[in-house]
XYZ file of C-alpha atoms in Angstrom:
427
model
C 113.830 87.005 81.119
C 111.248 88.162 83.628
C 111.560 90.977 86.126
C 110.218 89.854 89.494
C 109.728 91.432 92.901
C 109.764 88.948 95.790
C 108.548 90.129 99.203
C 109.187 88.172 102.407
C 107.355 88.901 105.659
C 108.565 88.831 109.233
C 107.980 85.137 109.866
C 109.980 84.313 106.720
C 112.904 86.386 108.053
C 112.715 85.228 111.688
C 116.281 84.060 112.259
C 119.379 83.179 110.255
C 118.165 79.724 109.175
C 114.978 81.161 107.690
C 116.968 83.926 106.022
C 119.184 81.237 104.463
C 116.033 79.472 103.232
C 114.846 82.725 101.666
C 118.260 83.170 100.033
C 117.991 79.681 98.485
C 114.550 80.519 97.079
C 115.817 83.810 95.648
C 118.804 82.028 94.106
C 116.452 79.698 92.182
C 114.640 82.662 90.626
C 117.914 84.379 89.719
C 119.364 81.123 88.332
C 116.326 80.852 86.049
C 117.545 84.017 84.332
C 115.173 86.441 86.012
C 116.025 89.901 87.278
C 115.085 89.848 90.954
C 114.451 92.550 93.547
C 113.662 91.352 97.061
C 111.722 93.421 99.602
C 112.026 92.269 103.217
C 110.234 92.916 106.492
C 111.838 93.039 109.920
C 112.188 89.768 111.833
C 108.911 88.595 113.389
C 108.267 90.520 116.597
C 111.096 93.007 116.041
C 108.905 95.946 115.026
C 106.651 95.352 118.043
C 109.749 95.379 120.245
C 110.937 98.668 118.787
C 107.468 100.223 119.031
C 107.384 99.140 122.676
C 110.614 101.036 123.333
C 109.092 104.185 121.818
C 105.984 103.915 123.987
C 108.110 103.324 127.068
C 110.133 106.424 126.303
C 106.971 108.519 125.866
C 103.321 107.594 125.128
C 103.131 110.768 123.014
C 106.355 110.175 121.090
C 107.510 112.342 118.180
C 106.532 110.382 115.010
C 109.718 111.570 113.280
C 111.908 109.910 115.878
C 109.597 106.882 116.000
C 110.360 106.323 112.304
C 114.105 106.452 112.969
C 113.708 103.700 115.557
C 111.312 101.305 113.845
C 112.973 101.513 110.409
C 115.980 99.750 111.926
C 114.305 96.320 111.801
C 114.147 96.177 108.014
C 117.636 97.602 107.664
C 118.991 94.635 109.622
C 117.186 91.947 107.602
C 118.082 93.501 104.242
C 121.769 93.460 105.142
C 121.594 89.908 106.496
C 119.841 88.597 103.380
C 122.421 90.249 101.117
C 125.170 88.549 103.155
C 123.362 85.181 102.942
C 122.974 85.508 99.168
C 126.641 86.392 98.704
C 127.566 83.351 100.812
C 125.877 81.022 98.286
C 127.394 82.690 95.255
C 124.644 85.150 94.328
C 125.799 88.716 93.591
C 123.641 90.911 95.823
C 123.592 94.254 97.562
C 121.188 96.003 99.901
C 119.587 99.346 99.060
C 118.148 101.450 101.873
C 115.114 103.636 101.230
C 117.179 106.823 101.006
C 119.720 105.257 98.644
C 117.287 104.452 95.830
C 115.613 106.816 96.854
C 111.975 106.043 97.720
C 110.398 109.503 97.985
C 107.470 109.868 100.418
C 105.445 112.646 101.972
C 106.132 113.739 105.558
C 103.216 111.948 107.265
C 105.626 110.208 109.621
C 104.651 106.702 110.813
C 102.168 106.427 107.925
C 103.922 108.073 104.988
C 102.783 107.629 101.394
C 105.113 106.868 98.511
C 105.311 109.505 95.802
C 108.019 108.420 93.376
C 110.870 105.916 93.272
C 114.102 106.578 91.392
C 115.133 103.290 89.786
C 118.037 104.365 87.563
C 120.752 102.959 89.844
C 118.630 99.929 90.654
C 118.039 99.175 86.961
C 121.786 99.301 86.345
C 122.412 96.942 89.263
C 119.827 94.446 88.012
C 121.194 94.637 84.467
C 124.629 93.765 85.876
C 123.203 90.565 87.349
C 122.893 91.671 90.975
C 119.952 90.784 93.196
C 118.673 93.940 94.863
C 117.627 93.586 98.514
C 115.395 96.433 99.660
C 114.088 97.076 103.178
C 110.339 97.422 103.086
C 108.340 99.878 105.147
C 110.687 102.837 104.714
C 111.410 105.821 102.526
C 112.726 109.363 102.751
C 110.923 112.695 103.045
C 111.673 115.800 100.980
C 113.721 117.082 103.940
C 115.850 113.928 103.914
C 114.350 112.356 107.049
C 113.628 108.629 107.295
C 109.909 107.836 107.023
C 107.919 104.644 107.501
C 104.726 103.578 105.765
C 102.666 102.199 108.658
C 102.291 98.627 109.900
C 102.364 96.139 107.039
C 104.043 98.766 104.888
C 106.494 96.291 103.358
C 103.652 95.018 101.165
C 103.168 98.553 99.860
C 106.919 98.888 99.325
C 106.932 95.693 97.240
C 103.992 96.694 95.053
C 105.397 100.210 94.587
C 108.768 98.760 93.562
C 107.038 96.365 91.141
C 105.173 99.295 89.572
C 108.281 101.501 89.370
C 110.388 98.676 87.911
C 107.616 97.574 85.552
C 107.942 94.078 87.003
C 106.118 91.147 85.447
C 104.690 90.167 88.819
C 104.983 90.749 92.545
C 105.150 87.604 94.694
C 104.224 88.157 98.345
C 105.626 85.334 100.489
C 104.065 84.982 103.903
C 103.187 82.400 106.555
C 99.964 81.414 104.781
C 99.640 79.802 101.364
C 96.985 82.129 100.013
C 93.858 84.112 100.804
C 91.136 82.184 102.628
C 87.421 82.787 103.053
C 88.278 83.635 106.679
C 91.002 82.997 109.229
C 91.505 79.189 109.179
C 92.698 79.322 112.786
C 89.148 80.308 113.746
C 87.308 78.284 111.110
C 89.224 75.105 110.165
C 86.866 74.573 107.210
C 87.762 77.892 105.598
C 88.586 77.542 101.891
C 91.589 78.913 100.003
C 90.624 81.160 97.096
C 92.373 80.750 93.742
C 91.579 84.319 92.666
C 90.296 87.416 94.431
C 89.496 90.726 92.754
C 91.484 93.816 93.645
C 88.305 95.402 94.979
C 87.434 92.463 97.243
C 91.004 92.197 98.538
C 91.011 95.932 99.177
C 87.902 95.619 101.339
C 89.136 92.468 103.096
C 92.478 94.098 103.871
C 90.832 97.296 105.103
C 88.591 95.439 107.568
C 91.152 93.179 109.187
C 92.363 90.427 106.842
C 96.071 90.256 107.700
C 97.321 88.804 104.401
C 98.018 92.109 102.626
C 98.161 95.739 103.699
C 95.251 97.851 102.432
C 97.401 100.425 100.694
C 99.374 97.758 98.834
C 96.177 96.399 97.287
C 94.933 99.850 96.332
C 98.267 100.590 94.690
C 98.243 97.242 92.864
C 94.758 97.985 91.529
C 95.772 101.505 90.413
C 98.994 100.367 88.733
C 97.600 97.005 87.532
C 100.364 95.064 89.264
C 99.730 91.319 89.288
C 100.122 90.168 92.883
C 100.433 86.580 94.034
C 100.186 85.480 97.679
C 102.354 82.425 98.423
C 103.719 80.504 101.381
C 107.412 80.809 102.142
C 107.301 77.490 104.029
C 106.803 75.060 101.112
C 110.344 73.665 101.140
C 113.316 74.330 98.890
C 112.208 71.639 96.421
C 108.793 73.264 95.830
C 107.809 74.280 92.280
C 108.774 77.707 90.973
C 106.544 80.559 92.136
C 104.669 80.903 88.850
C 103.396 77.320 89.173
C 102.551 77.309 92.906
C 98.855 77.184 93.877
C 98.701 80.481 95.759
C 96.066 83.197 95.406
C 96.189 85.688 92.543
C 94.892 89.218 93.111
C 93.405 90.171 89.749
C 90.952 92.406 87.938
C 87.258 91.530 88.054
C 87.347 90.598 84.368
C 89.462 87.532 85.244
C 86.876 86.082 87.646
C 84.440 83.728 85.950
C 80.756 84.239 86.806
C 81.523 86.849 89.444
C 77.863 87.081 90.490
C 77.589 83.412 91.453
C 79.627 83.820 94.639
C 77.609 86.065 96.943
C 80.227 86.436 99.710
C 83.954 85.974 99.098
C 85.222 86.229 102.652
C 84.727 87.278 106.247
C 87.311 89.388 108.082
C 87.722 90.477 111.684
C 89.768 93.212 113.305
C 90.402 93.701 117.020
C 92.711 96.662 116.473
C 89.885 99.177 116.745
C 88.912 101.605 119.494
C 85.500 103.219 119.916
C 85.144 106.853 120.963
C 81.875 108.522 121.939
C 81.512 112.282 122.435
C 78.356 113.151 124.361
C 76.236 116.319 124.180
C 77.793 117.687 120.986
C 75.878 120.829 119.901
C 73.469 119.944 117.096
C 74.327 122.717 114.664
C 76.098 123.096 111.314
C 79.857 122.588 111.574
C 79.831 120.635 114.841
C 80.759 117.304 113.242
C 83.480 118.961 111.173
C 84.985 120.406 114.362
C 85.349 116.831 115.689
C 87.124 115.336 112.714
C 89.302 118.283 111.643
C 91.782 117.901 114.552
C 91.896 114.139 113.965
C 92.652 114.665 110.280
C 95.350 117.191 111.189
C 96.944 114.495 113.365
C 96.795 111.985 110.449
C 94.363 109.744 112.362
C 92.033 107.659 110.201
C 88.397 107.474 111.321
C 86.278 104.501 110.293
C 82.713 103.922 111.492
C 80.738 107.057 112.366
C 77.345 107.201 114.079
C 75.444 110.363 115.032
C 72.464 109.825 117.306
C 69.148 111.622 116.977
C 69.379 115.087 118.528
C 67.990 115.574 122.025
C 67.324 118.609 124.211
C 69.895 119.356 126.941
C 70.210 122.176 129.530
C 71.884 125.319 128.193
C 74.553 127.247 130.097
C 72.584 130.440 129.409
C 69.292 129.047 130.641
C 66.603 127.076 128.846
C 67.714 124.182 126.678
C 69.592 123.519 123.470
C 69.703 120.692 120.953
C 72.601 118.236 121.331
C 73.631 114.847 119.997
C 76.093 112.038 120.727
C 78.695 111.118 118.082
C 80.399 107.701 118.066
C 83.262 106.658 115.790
C 86.188 104.247 115.626
C 89.923 104.847 115.214
C 92.902 102.465 115.088
C 93.621 101.283 118.634
C 97.237 102.438 118.349
C 95.992 105.985 117.663
C 93.642 106.157 120.662
C 95.978 108.182 122.975
C 96.676 110.754 120.262
C 92.976 110.880 119.356
C 92.011 111.614 122.943
C 94.672 114.310 123.192
C 93.598 115.973 119.915
C 89.927 115.959 120.910
C 90.575 117.298 124.408
C 92.670 120.123 122.978
C 89.731 121.022 120.715
C 87.116 120.518 123.451
C 86.186 124.196 123.704
C 85.706 124.433 119.941
C 83.708 121.187 119.715
C 81.724 121.798 122.895
C 81.200 118.121 123.817
C 80.193 116.997 127.305
C 82.115 113.780 127.941
C 84.626 111.629 126.027
C 84.071 107.874 126.467
C 86.418 105.331 124.909
C 86.347 101.538 124.647
C 89.068 99.245 123.281
C 87.137 96.023 123.935
C 85.557 95.998 120.492
C 86.027 94.093 117.234
C 84.937 94.796 113.690
C 83.398 91.903 111.718
C 82.943 92.298 107.962
C 81.440 90.290 105.117
C 82.843 91.069 101.666
C 81.920 90.056 98.121
C 81.435 91.636 94.688
C 78.314 89.453 94.335
C 76.603 91.762 96.837
C 76.103 94.259 94.026
C 73.467 92.028 92.444
C 72.004 90.274 95.504
C 69.720 91.741 98.160
C 69.475 90.608 101.770
C 73.157 90.273 102.681
C 72.943 92.755 105.566
C 69.645 91.267 106.758
C 71.184 87.773 106.881
C 74.152 89.103 108.838
C 72.005 90.885 111.438
C 69.638 87.917 111.780
C 72.498 85.435 112.213
C 74.234 87.524 114.869
C 70.968 88.281 116.664
C 70.093 84.589 116.846
C 73.326 83.991 118.788
C 72.748 86.942 121.134
C 75.536 89.091 119.656
C 74.810 92.803 120.076
C 75.724 95.194 117.247
C 77.218 98.499 118.417
C 77.806 100.165 115.039
C 77.324 99.460 111.323
C 79.046 100.653 108.165
C 78.571 99.570 104.552
C 80.003 99.932 101.074
C 78.909 98.560 97.725
C 80.585 95.189 98.413
C 80.960 95.155 102.214
C 78.930 95.193 105.428
C 80.792 95.747 108.721
C 79.546 95.670 112.299
C 81.179 96.530 115.608
C 80.699 94.016 118.431
C 82.278 93.157 121.794
C 85.708 91.580 121.252
C 84.822 88.496 123.343
C 82.273 87.486 120.686
C 84.656 87.740 117.717
C 85.298 84.048 117.049
C 81.664 83.066 117.517
C 80.552 85.764 115.074
C 83.079 84.699 112.433
C 82.136 81.021 112.706
C 78.357 81.483 112.513
C 78.599 83.945 109.610
C 80.992 81.695 107.686
C 78.426 78.895 107.938
C 75.418 81.140 107.277
C 76.851 82.318 103.946
C 77.759 78.783 102.818
C 81.523 79.309 102.879
C 82.450 76.142 104.844
C 84.495 73.659 102.825
C 82.950 70.248 102.325
C 84.200 67.440 104.568
C 86.816 65.240 102.927
C 85.459 61.868 101.855
């Protein structure tokens, strides 16, 4: 008997017929003698609808009340799936985040899971019930509903798999695995049989929509075996452990890891660029910019500080100043602007300029550790097509650039070809 966590995304839960299809797939796993916990997302588009209501009510909404609203989507699908399972003879019950409970911190709208109490859940599974758990939500120490951020159901599933000591965590989505890039942009993108935790972590963090970043980091930390599968393979498809999805594994399971220079190319249009001009060039100035953003739980990505220049001083003469540019999630732009303007006197910047018409393009691969020239090839390829680079950031296995959003698809296509990732034409 295996213990399995099955996670189904929004497209898999988009309507009663698809929920019935999910129930049939879950029934097959349970009928095989496995203990099954199912983590579900809200119906496709439902979270966006609920977020829209919050923004209509107030652009600067209270994150605590935002969580109350948006957590409702997963509550609905968990109850519906439990009903659908019961209708086909499968004992099932839904467990809300506070009923398990899934303990989180109080960073509302982007909470982090601390611990999960599984005693009641273990008893339910041992009694032959299928547990249906709404992803994306938990409960704070004060008993308030929290949510884990967009894509948080992936993190919920991996956390449940770790807490339950599951044999594997199957993530069902609208794609049948992890590709070298988005196949909607590059039809010749290739599906990868295995990707290392580290590569998937970088790909997820820079825009690959298959898995949430935090879910991959948690899987790597807890050594949870994660498999990405399609939920649209038909009810007569093979069992999940024989389907040709993509396994997220440790680097030791990848044969000849150095042979593949680049594993994949990701893009992300959900970025906003902020530039603060005439920031005093003195110790502590940069800290004064990012402290209020950190206090507001806003993640900052790319950071560029220009060479200092002389500017007129309010007391006469001149002083040294610099411009600082950085990126934040587009959804956090209004709160970022508010936090920075409130700290304007402390920071001492001249002007705040923001731009949402940007995209981040990233090349990722563990082979970069042992190969030189990856960044040079990227810059040369983009330059040859007239694509201007606005910002650059790097890690040991990743190079990211910020470009104008209108050039996103062109950049992805030319880089995919430049690094030899295109699949060969069928004979």
